[in-house]
Coordinates of C-alpha atoms in Angstrom, one line a residue:
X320 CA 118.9 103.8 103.0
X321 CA 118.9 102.0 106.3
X322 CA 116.8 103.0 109.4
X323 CA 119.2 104.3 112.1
X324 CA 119.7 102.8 115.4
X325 CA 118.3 105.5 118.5
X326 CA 122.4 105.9 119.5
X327 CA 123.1 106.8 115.7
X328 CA 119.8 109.0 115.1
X329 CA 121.1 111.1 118.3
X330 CA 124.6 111.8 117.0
X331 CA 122.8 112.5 113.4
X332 CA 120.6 115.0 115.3
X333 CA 123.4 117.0 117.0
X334 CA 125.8 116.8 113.3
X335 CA 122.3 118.2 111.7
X336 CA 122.4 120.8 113.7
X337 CA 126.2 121.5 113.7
X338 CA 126.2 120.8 110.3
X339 CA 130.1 120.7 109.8
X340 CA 131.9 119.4 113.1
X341 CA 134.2 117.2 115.1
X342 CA 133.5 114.2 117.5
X343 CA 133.8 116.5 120.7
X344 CA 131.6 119.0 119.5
X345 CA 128.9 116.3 119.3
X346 CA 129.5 115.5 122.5
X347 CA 129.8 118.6 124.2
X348 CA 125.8 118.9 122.6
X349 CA 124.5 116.0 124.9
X350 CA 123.1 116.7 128.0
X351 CA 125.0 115.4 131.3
X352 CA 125.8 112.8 131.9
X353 CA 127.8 113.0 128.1
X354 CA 128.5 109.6 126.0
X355 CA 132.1 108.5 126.0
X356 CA 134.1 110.5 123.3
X357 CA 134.8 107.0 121.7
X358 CA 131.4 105.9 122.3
X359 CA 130.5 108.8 119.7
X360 CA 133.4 108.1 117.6
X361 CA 132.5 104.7 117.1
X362 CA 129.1 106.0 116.1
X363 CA 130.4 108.3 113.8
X364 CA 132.6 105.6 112.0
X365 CA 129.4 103.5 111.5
X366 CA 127.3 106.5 109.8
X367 CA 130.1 107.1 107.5
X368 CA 130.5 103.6 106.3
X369 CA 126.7 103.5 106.2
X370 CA 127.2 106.5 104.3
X371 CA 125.2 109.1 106.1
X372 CA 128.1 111.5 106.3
X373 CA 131.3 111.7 105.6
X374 CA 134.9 113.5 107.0
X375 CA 137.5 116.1 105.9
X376 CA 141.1 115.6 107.4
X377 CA 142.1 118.9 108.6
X378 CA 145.2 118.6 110.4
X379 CA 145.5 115.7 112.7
X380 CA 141.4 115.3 113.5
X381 CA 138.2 114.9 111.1
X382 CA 135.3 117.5 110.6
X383 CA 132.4 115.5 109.5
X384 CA 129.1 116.7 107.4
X385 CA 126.1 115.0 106.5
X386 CA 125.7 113.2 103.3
X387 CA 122.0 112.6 104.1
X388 CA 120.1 115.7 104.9
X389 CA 117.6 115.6 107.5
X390 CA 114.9 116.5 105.2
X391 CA 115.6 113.3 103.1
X392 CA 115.8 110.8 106.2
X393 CA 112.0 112.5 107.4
X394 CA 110.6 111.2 104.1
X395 CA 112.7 108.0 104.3
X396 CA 110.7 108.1 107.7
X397 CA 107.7 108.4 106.7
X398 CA 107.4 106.6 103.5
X399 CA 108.4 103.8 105.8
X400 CA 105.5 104.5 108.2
X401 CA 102.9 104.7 105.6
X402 CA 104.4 101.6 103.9
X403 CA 105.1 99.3 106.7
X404 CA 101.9 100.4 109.4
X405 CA 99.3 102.0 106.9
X406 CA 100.0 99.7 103.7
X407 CA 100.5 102.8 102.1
X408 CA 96.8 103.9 102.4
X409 CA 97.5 107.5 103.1
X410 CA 93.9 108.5 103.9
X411 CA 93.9 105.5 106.4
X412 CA 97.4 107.3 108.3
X413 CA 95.5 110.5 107.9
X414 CA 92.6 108.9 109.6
X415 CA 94.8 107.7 112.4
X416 CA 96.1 110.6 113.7
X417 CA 92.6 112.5 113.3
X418 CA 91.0 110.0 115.6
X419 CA 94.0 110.6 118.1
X420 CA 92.9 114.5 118.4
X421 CA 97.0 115.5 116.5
X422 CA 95.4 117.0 113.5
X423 CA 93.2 119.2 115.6
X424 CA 96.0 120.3 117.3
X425 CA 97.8 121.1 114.5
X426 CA 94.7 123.5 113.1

């Protein structure tokens, strides 16, 4: 699995939470000012050949779904964080965030 661009992650983020939808849907989820509908689109095309989702032809247009749920892409995440900044020393990414006060606000 590849690592997604910030541009790609927010179109993922808005078809996560659509879950089945169309290009202008996505779009119509951003906050003014909106990407270009074929700004989105050509994000879209990339995550599909990347194959993070994928499209049904209804009619003339495309609804599109995630192949990858977001659940899946958080441990991607992470496993990448522990491997790549903790050398996969869990206690040691524990450690971090404890000295930076998060886990205590967690509890």
């Amino acid at each position: 699995m590849d690592r997604l661009t910030p541009a790609e992650e927010q179109v993922m983020l808005r078809l996560w939470k659509l879950e089945k939808t169309t290009v202008k849907e996505i779009v119509a989820l951003y906050d003014d000012p909106k990407p270009a509908y074929n700004t989105t689109s050509t994000i879209v095309r990339i995550l599909e050949r990347k194959k993070f989702i994928k499209h049904k032809t209804v009619g003339r247009g495309f609804i599109y779904s995630a192949k990858i749920s977001k659940e899946k892409y958080r441990e991607f995440l992470a496993e990448n964080l522990l491997k790549n900044y903790f050398d996969g020393d869990r206690k040691a990414l524990i450690s971090h965030f404890n000295s930076k006060g998060s886990l205590n606000e967690l509890l």
